[in-house]
Amino acid sequence: MPMAMDDTEQQMLVQWCMAAQVFTESEFRQVIQRTYNTEEEEIEDIQPVVEQINSSMGAFSLELRSCMDQTTGTRRWALVNTNADAISTGATPYSASELVTLKTLVVGVFTEKMGNYSLSLHDALRIATKRNGTVAGTLTRAETESLIRKFCSDGWLATDSDDGYVVLGDRSIIELQSFFNVGFADYIRLCSLCKEMATLGIVCMECMEAVHPYCANRLMSASAGQLSCPACNKLIPQLNKFGPGERGVPHALESVAGSVRGESVAASVRGESVGVEEPATQSIKKLRIEDSSDEE
Amino acid sequence: MEEESQASERTATDLVRYALACHASGKPIRRENLKTHVLGNTPTRNTRPLLDRANTLLTQNFGLKMVALPSHEKILTNKAPPTTAATKWVLQSTLPDAARQRLELAQTEDQQAILGFATTVLSLVFVSNMSVPVDQLVLYVRKLGPPQCIATAADTRDTAEYASDAQMESAAREAIGYLLRQGYLDKVKLGASGGGEHGAETQATQASQLPTDGGDRHDEGMMYTWGPKARTEFQPLDMARFIAAATGQECSDEFIKTIGRAYGSNITASQ
């Protein structure tokens, strides 16, 4: 295990992290090796390096964080800002209108009704055009596509391999965890094996726990090709998938809202009073009101 | 006193955060924005100590420092203003060259293309006694071919191979406009620019406020010279080495003297 980094070595690593923005663990390990300028010892455990950097970066609201690629298991890192106050947002590369559009797209992807954490390109274009259209005049389709491409290039969004769906980029998953926890906790799915956020995978319909595709493959490799839920041990048929292009599994609060709405309709047909709304329905209504106010 | 000291340290830390955010966005750090976002009602007499402390924190933790960008008026006298009079800064690495080379700091292909294009354009201005007429530079850039990542108009970007004369002219002017906005180039009135110790012309400020799209009616008597960002990032000796490498020549003392004559001033090893 190499000794602790000196000041120059740490400065080199921090500058590299800032320039690279999002990088794989393998790339990070190679850079650490070059920083120590030694061929003798292979760096296997980067955690001490991460901890040393984070101990000094914390004062500046910066932190090295990571997320796992949900299909391949590759770990990706980024040096992210942990305090979205006026100081850090005061020098954003985006205009005010672009920021609002980005936020709308990120929230739209994260709260997509079928739990697929994705928007069709058509829906994403519609949202982006409408947002910018209220402030700066109507954008052409080409200009809207260019804006979404910019967000993808900067890592906040991404498109699936066929470019048919817009999903969250690595930077959003790594940097916006607090944002999702505070405002959209009901829409968060964690993989029951690795406990990291899951925006694609398989849902166990017994206990509604999710598993990443990568984690599901690991489980099946260890159990002769059968997939058992890590939470409740029931066999999971690989039908209940969520992700771009999948049928999807609605979040629990969407299901409650659906049943409450259905009951309200049934009750009104029977001539009965609807009663007090469930809290989950109030949350959904708040989100829908925000959406509908844009349409006015 | 301790509370004041802690408050000052917090403000210096916030200065560092704001500087890093500007750096990440590719924007210069502007004095007026520092006042708005960080300093607030901090007395002016405290600004210098806070900037100094922020620079110390930047250097210790990030290997960076704030470097003042020369104002347009000062460019032509080749003198950089003292830090307290500066209105814009950028961050520069303080790492030794050997360390930076070891790191091979990652650049995207677009960033490399833009840097290569900017360096080539600046070298053309450099060997033209630091000033090139507007139309002449447009011609140079048309022949050079600007990188596609700068072109924003769909027709110039997507059909570059078969671009018409008008499209190529438009793409060249757009690329020069990009370098103007980034601060690599400056537009000055004829007779106002030059290397070494040539005199300044106050029209430089007015010229810099002219439209950057190279509109014809404003081009008469106008020249392009190095802008503040070029003066900060490129040194004459580095430029001589680049020209030697680009033309396949040895960067001998004689070569440097020849380049110095084209530049308009001797190039020394300390530059």
XYZ file of C-alpha atoms in Angstrom:
567
model
C 0.000 0.000 0.000
C 1.587 3.329 -1.037
C 2.177 5.992 1.578
C -0.171 8.933 1.897
C 0.026 11.410 -0.990
C 2.077 14.556 -0.647
C 0.596 17.935 -1.590
C 1.761 17.875 -5.221
C 0.466 14.359 -5.782
C -2.920 15.264 -4.339
C -3.071 18.452 -6.422
C -2.275 16.420 -9.543
C -5.066 13.951 -8.823
C -7.609 16.653 -8.035
C -6.789 18.521 -11.260
C -7.121 15.310 -13.227
C -10.504 14.539 -11.632
C -11.738 18.052 -12.427
C -10.626 17.771 -16.060
C -11.934 14.222 -16.588
C -15.326 14.955 -14.944
C -16.682 11.360 -15.015
C -14.159 8.480 -15.177
C -14.024 4.730 -14.590
C -12.327 3.211 -11.595
C -9.813 1.587 -13.892
C -8.809 4.970 -15.365
C -8.593 6.413 -11.861
C -6.336 3.588 -10.734
C -3.985 4.186 -13.683
C -3.773 7.890 -12.918
C -3.010 7.195 -9.284
C -0.240 4.847 -10.445
C 1.205 7.588 -12.692
C 0.918 10.109 -9.888
C 2.999 7.977 -7.570
C 5.287 7.474 -10.567
C 6.024 3.915 -9.667
C 5.782 0.725 -11.675
C 6.608 -1.460 -8.701
C 3.392 -1.545 -6.784
C -0.028 -2.009 -8.349
C -2.697 0.110 -6.704
C -5.540 -2.214 -5.776
C -7.367 -0.357 -3.046
C -8.116 3.235 -3.994
C -10.241 3.878 -0.898
C -7.384 5.472 1.123
C -6.738 7.834 -1.799
C -10.443 8.698 -2.022
C -10.621 9.325 1.720
C -7.544 11.548 1.700
C -8.899 13.654 -1.147
C -12.367 13.901 0.407
C -10.968 14.981 3.782
C -9.513 18.143 2.219
C -12.175 18.699 -0.440
C -14.996 18.676 2.116
C -14.266 22.262 3.151
C -15.014 23.327 -0.420
C -18.236 21.278 -0.691
C -16.602 18.828 -3.072
C -16.581 15.059 -2.824
C -15.419 12.073 -4.839
C -18.465 9.841 -5.356
C -19.211 6.847 -7.504
C -21.987 4.837 -9.062
C -22.034 1.402 -10.688
C -22.992 0.808 -14.314
C -26.199 -1.148 -13.843
C -25.552 -3.481 -16.773
C -21.781 -4.013 -16.788
C -20.878 -3.420 -13.148
C -18.180 -0.882 -14.094
C -17.773 1.706 -11.360
C -17.659 5.345 -12.375
C -16.391 8.250 -10.282
C -16.777 12.009 -10.310
C -15.649 14.918 -8.151
C -19.036 16.504 -7.454
C -20.364 19.582 -5.766
C -22.332 18.767 -2.629
C -23.821 22.213 -1.989
C -26.071 23.633 -4.698
C -26.197 27.128 -3.235
C -26.030 30.501 -4.982
C -22.234 30.346 -5.115
C -21.974 27.117 -7.068
C -25.004 27.837 -9.266
C -23.879 31.425 -9.859
C -21.345 30.281 -12.453
C -23.357 27.638 -14.255
C -22.615 27.232 -17.981
C -26.370 27.173 -18.660
C -28.807 30.050 -19.080
C -31.693 30.368 -16.611
C -34.069 28.920 -19.181
C -31.758 25.989 -19.952
C -31.443 25.231 -16.224
C -35.207 25.073 -15.837
C -35.445 22.823 -18.902
C -32.746 20.533 -17.545
C -34.490 20.265 -14.179
C -37.811 19.526 -15.860
C -36.267 16.803 -17.987
C -34.431 15.209 -15.048
C -37.581 15.209 -12.909
C -39.650 14.000 -15.859
C -37.311 11.053 -16.375
C -37.118 10.209 -12.683
C -40.862 10.319 -12.055
C -41.970 8.643 -15.276
C -45.281 6.912 -14.502
C -44.366 3.356 -15.456
C -41.225 3.347 -13.315
C -38.965 3.071 -16.367
C -36.875 6.158 -15.492
C -36.909 7.165 -19.146
C -38.747 9.401 -21.577
C -39.263 8.759 -25.221
C -37.270 11.178 -27.350
C -40.570 12.583 -28.577
C -41.728 13.374 -25.020
C -38.346 14.802 -24.077
C -38.386 17.089 -27.123
C -41.933 18.169 -26.306
C -40.976 19.078 -22.729
C -37.785 20.906 -23.754
C -39.496 22.852 -26.541
C -42.362 23.900 -24.285
C -40.034 25.066 -21.480
C -37.782 27.160 -23.673
C -40.686 28.298 -25.750
C -42.236 30.149 -22.785
C -39.125 32.279 -22.309
C -37.134 32.665 -25.477
C -39.602 32.072 -28.273
C -40.324 28.735 -29.884
C -37.296 26.564 -30.464
C -36.990 24.571 -33.643
C -36.745 20.806 -33.377
C -33.064 21.031 -34.339
C -32.375 23.581 -31.586
C -34.205 21.454 -29.018
C -32.287 18.357 -30.077
C -29.074 20.364 -29.814
C -29.984 21.377 -26.240
C -30.704 17.800 -25.204
C -27.430 16.735 -26.855
C -25.656 19.373 -24.782
C -27.182 17.957 -21.603
C -26.110 14.463 -22.683
C -22.606 15.632 -23.531
C -22.316 17.174 -20.047
C -23.424 13.910 -18.428
C -26.763 14.992 -16.939
C -28.792 12.963 -19.409
C -28.048 10.087 -21.761
C -29.765 8.256 -24.570
C -30.088 4.513 -24.839
C -28.221 2.704 -27.596
C -31.017 3.203 -30.118
C -31.405 6.909 -29.243
C -35.079 6.270 -28.751
C -35.175 7.090 -25.045
C -33.697 9.719 -22.792
C -32.431 8.459 -19.428
C -30.433 9.860 -16.515
C -26.729 10.356 -17.190
C -23.967 9.228 -14.847
C -23.508 12.753 -13.539
C -27.153 12.994 -12.457
C -27.022 9.633 -10.703
C -23.762 10.515 -8.911
C -24.408 14.167 -8.114
C -28.166 14.492 -7.614
C -28.744 11.840 -4.947
C -29.612 14.461 -2.319
C -31.985 16.180 -4.732
C -33.845 12.915 -5.379
C -33.845 11.962 -1.686
C -35.373 15.241 -0.613
C -38.028 15.781 -3.270
C -38.715 12.409 -4.829
C -37.985 9.755 -2.231
C -41.087 7.775 -3.232
C -39.617 7.244 -6.689
C -36.262 5.903 -5.565
C -35.573 2.216 -6.183
C -32.541 0.580 -4.585
C -31.071 -2.692 -5.735
C -31.684 -5.198 -2.950
C -28.279 -6.794 -3.591
C -25.855 -3.865 -3.832
C -28.126 -1.174 -2.262
C -27.347 1.365 -4.994
C -29.926 3.307 -6.971
C -31.588 1.264 -9.703
C -33.063 2.918 -12.779
C -33.225 -0.302 -14.759
C -33.561 -3.922 -13.715
C -36.116 -6.462 -12.533
C -38.756 -6.130 -9.813
C -39.805 -8.928 -7.469
C -43.610 -8.724 -7.460
C -43.756 -10.454 -4.035
C -41.897 -7.780 -2.093
C -41.484 -5.075 -4.800
C -37.700 -5.024 -4.321
C -35.555 -4.367 -7.407
C -32.340 -5.894 -8.729
C -29.915 -4.413 -11.283
C -29.350 -6.453 -14.473
C -25.678 -6.804 -13.464
C -26.584 -7.936 -9.952
C -29.228 -10.322 -11.325
C -26.578 -11.942 -13.516
C -24.289 -12.320 -10.507
C -27.097 -14.022 -8.566
C -27.935 -16.357 -11.422
C -24.277 -17.298 -11.908
C -24.162 -18.382 -8.290
C -27.385 -20.411 -8.409
C -27.431 -22.451 -11.601
C -29.235 -19.856 -13.682
C -32.147 -19.259 -11.324
C -32.900 -15.780 -10.036
C -34.107 -15.545 -6.447
C -34.981 -12.256 -4.822
C -32.189 -11.283 -2.361
C -34.837 -9.803 -0.060
C -37.548 -12.491 0.132
C -35.851 -15.462 -1.639
C -38.795 -15.983 -3.995
C -37.997 -16.909 -7.583
C -38.224 -13.849 -9.856
C -39.516 -14.445 -13.372
C -37.647 -12.067 -15.666
C -40.833 -10.534 -16.932
C -41.141 -7.580 -14.586
C -38.426 -5.453 -16.062
C -38.123 -1.703 -15.878
C -35.925 0.593 -17.937
C -35.990 2.305 -21.331
C -38.330 0.510 -23.720
C -39.633 -1.939 -21.086
C -43.238 -2.474 -20.033
C -42.292 -1.079 -16.637
C -43.444 -1.568 -13.073
C -45.209 1.498 -11.651
C -43.962 2.784 -8.334
C -46.046 1.963 -5.260
C -47.437 5.493 -4.978
C -48.606 5.414 -8.575
C -50.401 2.133 -7.835
C -52.051 3.657 -4.742
C -53.060 6.715 -6.728
C -54.499 4.467 -9.383
C -56.517 2.469 -6.894
C -57.715 5.607 -5.090
C -58.720 7.182 -8.386
C -60.459 3.978 -9.395
C -62.275 3.809 -6.064
C -63.280 7.477 -6.385
C -64.823 6.838 -9.772
C -66.560 3.716 -8.511
C -67.803 5.588 -5.446
C -69.099 8.478 -7.509
C -70.906 6.043 -9.765
C -72.486 4.508 -6.642
C -73.441 8.033 -5.465
C -71.125 7.857 -2.417
C -68.790 10.606 -1.102
C -65.117 10.273 -2.098
C -63.596 10.859 1.365
C -60.126 12.115 2.446
C -57.259 11.768 -0.048
C -54.369 9.455 0.733
C -51.056 11.316 1.317
C -49.491 9.576 -1.679
C -52.223 10.951 -3.922
C -51.519 14.456 -2.623
C -47.837 14.092 -3.567
C -48.720 12.961 -7.063
C -51.267 15.772 -7.456
C -48.605 18.305 -6.473
C -46.303 16.982 -9.196
C -49.115 16.900 -11.748
C -50.127 20.496 -10.854
C -46.554 21.600 -11.546
C -46.745 19.876 -14.927
C -50.149 21.265 -15.833
C -49.170 24.831 -14.901
C -46.619 24.626 -17.699
C -49.304 23.704 -20.179
C -51.330 26.839 -19.403
C -11.647 38.575 16.722
C -11.889 34.817 16.379
C -15.364 35.159 14.913
C -14.040 37.673 12.376
C -11.219 35.337 11.515
C -13.609 32.431 11.009
C -15.918 34.608 8.916
C -12.968 35.673 6.732
C -11.908 32.064 6.267
C -15.475 31.147 5.250
C -15.539 33.985 2.722
C -12.148 32.968 1.304
C -13.422 29.385 1.004
C -16.534 30.638 -0.796
C -14.261 32.612 -3.138
C -12.426 29.400 -3.948
C -15.723 27.588 -4.609
C -16.920 30.345 -6.920
C -13.592 30.436 -8.777
C -13.740 26.677 -9.300
C -17.336 26.897 -10.549
C -16.328 29.565 -13.082
C -13.347 27.455 -14.126
C -15.583 24.412 -14.661
C -17.940 26.541 -16.766
C -15.136 27.964 -18.890
C -15.959 31.505 -17.763
C -13.578 34.126 -16.368
C -14.020 35.164 -12.738
C -15.392 38.691 -12.850
C -14.964 41.201 -10.035
C -18.575 42.375 -10.215
C -19.823 38.789 -9.920
C -17.511 38.161 -6.959
C -19.167 41.075 -5.181
C -22.631 39.794 -6.059
C -22.186 36.117 -5.232
C -19.481 36.033 -2.552
C -18.219 39.301 -1.085
C -21.555 41.056 -0.642
C -21.096 43.940 1.826
C -17.492 43.046 2.673
C -15.525 46.318 2.990
C -13.333 47.012 -0.028
C -10.205 47.172 2.136
C -10.733 43.495 3.010
C -10.909 42.363 -0.610
C -7.150 42.075 -1.173
C -6.484 39.926 1.918
C -9.441 37.702 1.003
C -8.192 37.275 -2.567
C -4.716 36.465 -1.255
C -6.101 33.885 1.173
C -8.276 32.365 -1.581
C -5.205 32.090 -3.799
C -3.312 30.351 -1.011
C -6.152 27.853 -0.542
C -6.354 27.276 -4.297
C -2.630 26.614 -4.550
C -2.424 24.362 -1.484
C -5.463 22.222 -2.264
C -5.821 22.339 -6.047
C -2.456 23.398 -7.483
C -4.208 26.395 -9.092
C -3.922 30.160 -8.852
C -5.990 33.135 -9.989
C -4.268 35.048 -12.775
C -5.524 38.479 -13.773
C -6.572 38.909 -17.371
C -5.183 42.166 -18.787
C -7.865 44.682 -19.700
C -8.213 45.668 -23.349
C -6.571 49.040 -22.699
C -3.527 47.427 -21.140
C -3.061 44.769 -23.822
C -1.310 47.040 -26.258
C 1.200 48.317 -23.719
C 2.023 44.708 -22.858
C 1.703 45.401 -19.156
C -0.504 43.392 -16.833
C -2.305 45.400 -14.143
C -1.689 44.634 -10.462
C -4.128 42.086 -9.049
C -6.217 44.586 -7.068
C -6.967 46.620 -10.214
C -7.913 43.536 -12.212
C -11.539 42.989 -13.124
C -11.259 39.452 -14.507
C -9.261 36.396 -13.548
C -8.762 32.868 -14.812
C -7.308 29.859 -13.005
C -3.887 28.554 -13.993
C -2.137 25.426 -12.847
C 0.855 25.847 -10.539
C 1.971 22.250 -11.034
C 5.482 21.787 -12.428
C 5.548 20.889 -16.137
C 6.907 17.428 -15.410
C 3.940 16.669 -13.159
C 1.424 17.904 -15.706
C 3.005 15.833 -18.442
C 2.869 12.767 -16.227
C -0.821 13.268 -15.762
C -1.733 13.672 -19.441
C -4.677 15.792 -18.385
C -7.679 14.552 -20.279
C -9.053 16.666 -23.086
C -11.945 15.815 -25.319
C -11.374 15.717 -29.061
C -13.331 18.955 -29.391
C -11.136 20.688 -26.808
C -8.003 19.507 -28.610
C -9.377 20.690 -31.949
C -10.243 24.114 -30.545
C -6.842 24.496 -28.872
C -5.021 23.491 -32.054
C -7.097 25.889 -34.120
C -6.634 28.774 -31.674
C -2.878 28.182 -31.481
C -2.528 28.147 -35.262
C -4.551 31.341 -35.706
C -2.572 33.071 -32.954
C 0.706 32.013 -34.569
C -0.406 33.613 -37.848
C -1.096 36.868 -35.995
C 2.180 36.477 -34.076
C 4.358 36.349 -37.189
C 2.482 39.262 -38.767
C 3.853 41.772 -36.276
C 0.926 40.944 -33.996
C -1.775 42.381 -36.240
C -3.674 41.034 -39.235
C -6.376 42.876 -41.198
C -9.841 41.423 -40.696
C -10.333 40.246 -44.259
C -6.861 38.691 -44.334
C -7.515 36.622 -41.217
C -10.852 35.479 -42.610
C -8.994 34.278 -45.692
C -6.414 32.449 -43.558
C -9.129 30.746 -41.510
C -11.036 29.726 -44.637
C -7.898 28.001 -45.934
C -7.168 26.506 -42.527
C -10.697 25.191 -42.108
C -12.171 25.811 -38.646
C -13.019 22.772 -36.478
C -16.571 21.567 -36.942
C -17.291 21.695 -33.216
C -17.203 25.509 -33.370
C -19.706 25.797 -36.230
C -23.216 26.115 -34.804
C -25.180 26.690 -37.991
C -26.473 23.336 -39.160
C -25.779 24.043 -42.796
C -22.113 24.867 -42.231
C -21.644 21.981 -39.841
C -23.308 19.218 -41.741
C -22.290 20.065 -45.278
C -18.717 21.236 -44.755
C -17.347 19.018 -47.495
C -19.554 20.582 -50.129
C -19.934 24.045 -48.592
C -20.469 26.965 -50.913
C -18.246 30.009 -50.917
C -20.724 31.929 -48.776
C -20.961 29.052 -46.276
C -17.183 28.806 -45.969
C -16.958 32.563 -45.439
C -19.676 32.351 -42.812
C -17.970 29.438 -41.045
C -14.642 31.275 -41.002
C -16.198 34.443 -39.531
C -18.098 32.377 -36.987
C -14.890 30.673 -35.892
C -13.099 34.016 -35.563
C -16.075 35.318 -33.575
C -15.686 32.337 -31.254
C -12.020 33.206 -30.641
C -13.026 36.826 -29.983
C -15.642 35.786 -27.398
C -13.161 33.453 -25.683
C -10.638 36.277 -25.417
C -8.003 34.739 -27.704
C -8.383 37.549 -30.261
C -9.037 41.240 -30.008
C -10.209 43.643 -32.701
C -8.409 46.990 -32.809
C -8.163 50.012 -35.039
C -5.386 50.144 -37.639
C -2.151 51.362 -36.102
C -3.188 50.508 -32.564
C -1.550 47.088 -32.191
C 1.919 45.605 -32.276
C 4.346 43.510 -30.327
C 6.852 44.824 -27.854
C 6.534 48.427 -26.747
C 4.237 49.955 -29.371
C 1.900 52.648 -28.120
C -1.689 52.053 -27.034
C -4.816 53.353 -28.694
C -7.899 53.883 -26.590
C -10.065 52.774 -29.501
C -9.128 49.243 -28.454
C -11.881 49.284 -25.848
C -14.408 50.636 -28.325
C -13.272 48.150 -30.927
C -13.685 45.275 -28.517
C -17.283 46.269 -27.981
C -18.057 46.117 -31.676
C -20.087 43.197 -32.966
C -17.985 40.071 -33.003
C -19.573 38.614 -36.087
C -17.127 40.465 -38.369
C -19.802 42.540 -40.077
C -18.328 44.253 -43.114
C -19.295 47.804 -42.246
C -17.168 47.730 -39.103
C -14.095 46.077 -40.679
C -12.575 49.024 -42.493
C -9.288 49.894 -40.818
C -9.733 47.137 -38.234
C -7.145 44.538 -37.333
C -7.032 41.409 -35.234
C -4.451 41.047 -32.508
C -3.971 38.802 -29.502
C -6.671 39.058 -26.846
C -6.262 38.898 -23.066
C -6.610 35.120 -22.836
C -3.900 34.599 -25.447
C -1.553 36.972 -23.602
C -2.080 34.970 -20.428
C -1.836 31.459 -21.863
C 0.812 31.814 -24.579
C 4.352 33.120 -24.293
C 6.465 34.299 -27.276
C 9.032 31.528 -26.803
C 6.271 28.859 -26.691
C 4.880 30.310 -29.896
C 8.304 30.133 -31.577
C 8.597 26.477 -30.535
C 5.105 25.745 -31.869
C 5.921 27.360 -35.228
C 9.153 25.364 -35.441
C 7.302 22.111 -34.722
C 4.455 22.933 -37.109
C 6.852 23.759 -39.961
C 9.211 20.873 -39.256
C 12.172 23.092 -38.413
C 14.663 23.041 -35.594
C 13.978 25.630 -32.920
C 17.516 27.002 -32.983
C 18.616 30.414 -31.697
C 18.722 31.604 -35.303
C 15.172 30.422 -35.885
C 13.990 32.191 -32.745
C 15.680 35.409 -33.927
C 13.921 35.104 -37.300
C 10.561 34.609 -35.592
C 11.336 37.541 -33.297
C 11.812 39.819 -36.304
C 8.383 38.782 -37.629
C 6.908 39.276 -34.139
C 8.422 42.720 -33.880
C 10.515 42.182 -30.784
C 13.355 40.005 -29.544
C 12.259 36.739 -27.985
C 14.277 35.765 -24.945
C 14.467 32.496 -23.045
C 12.743 34.071 -20.022
C 9.543 34.860 -21.960
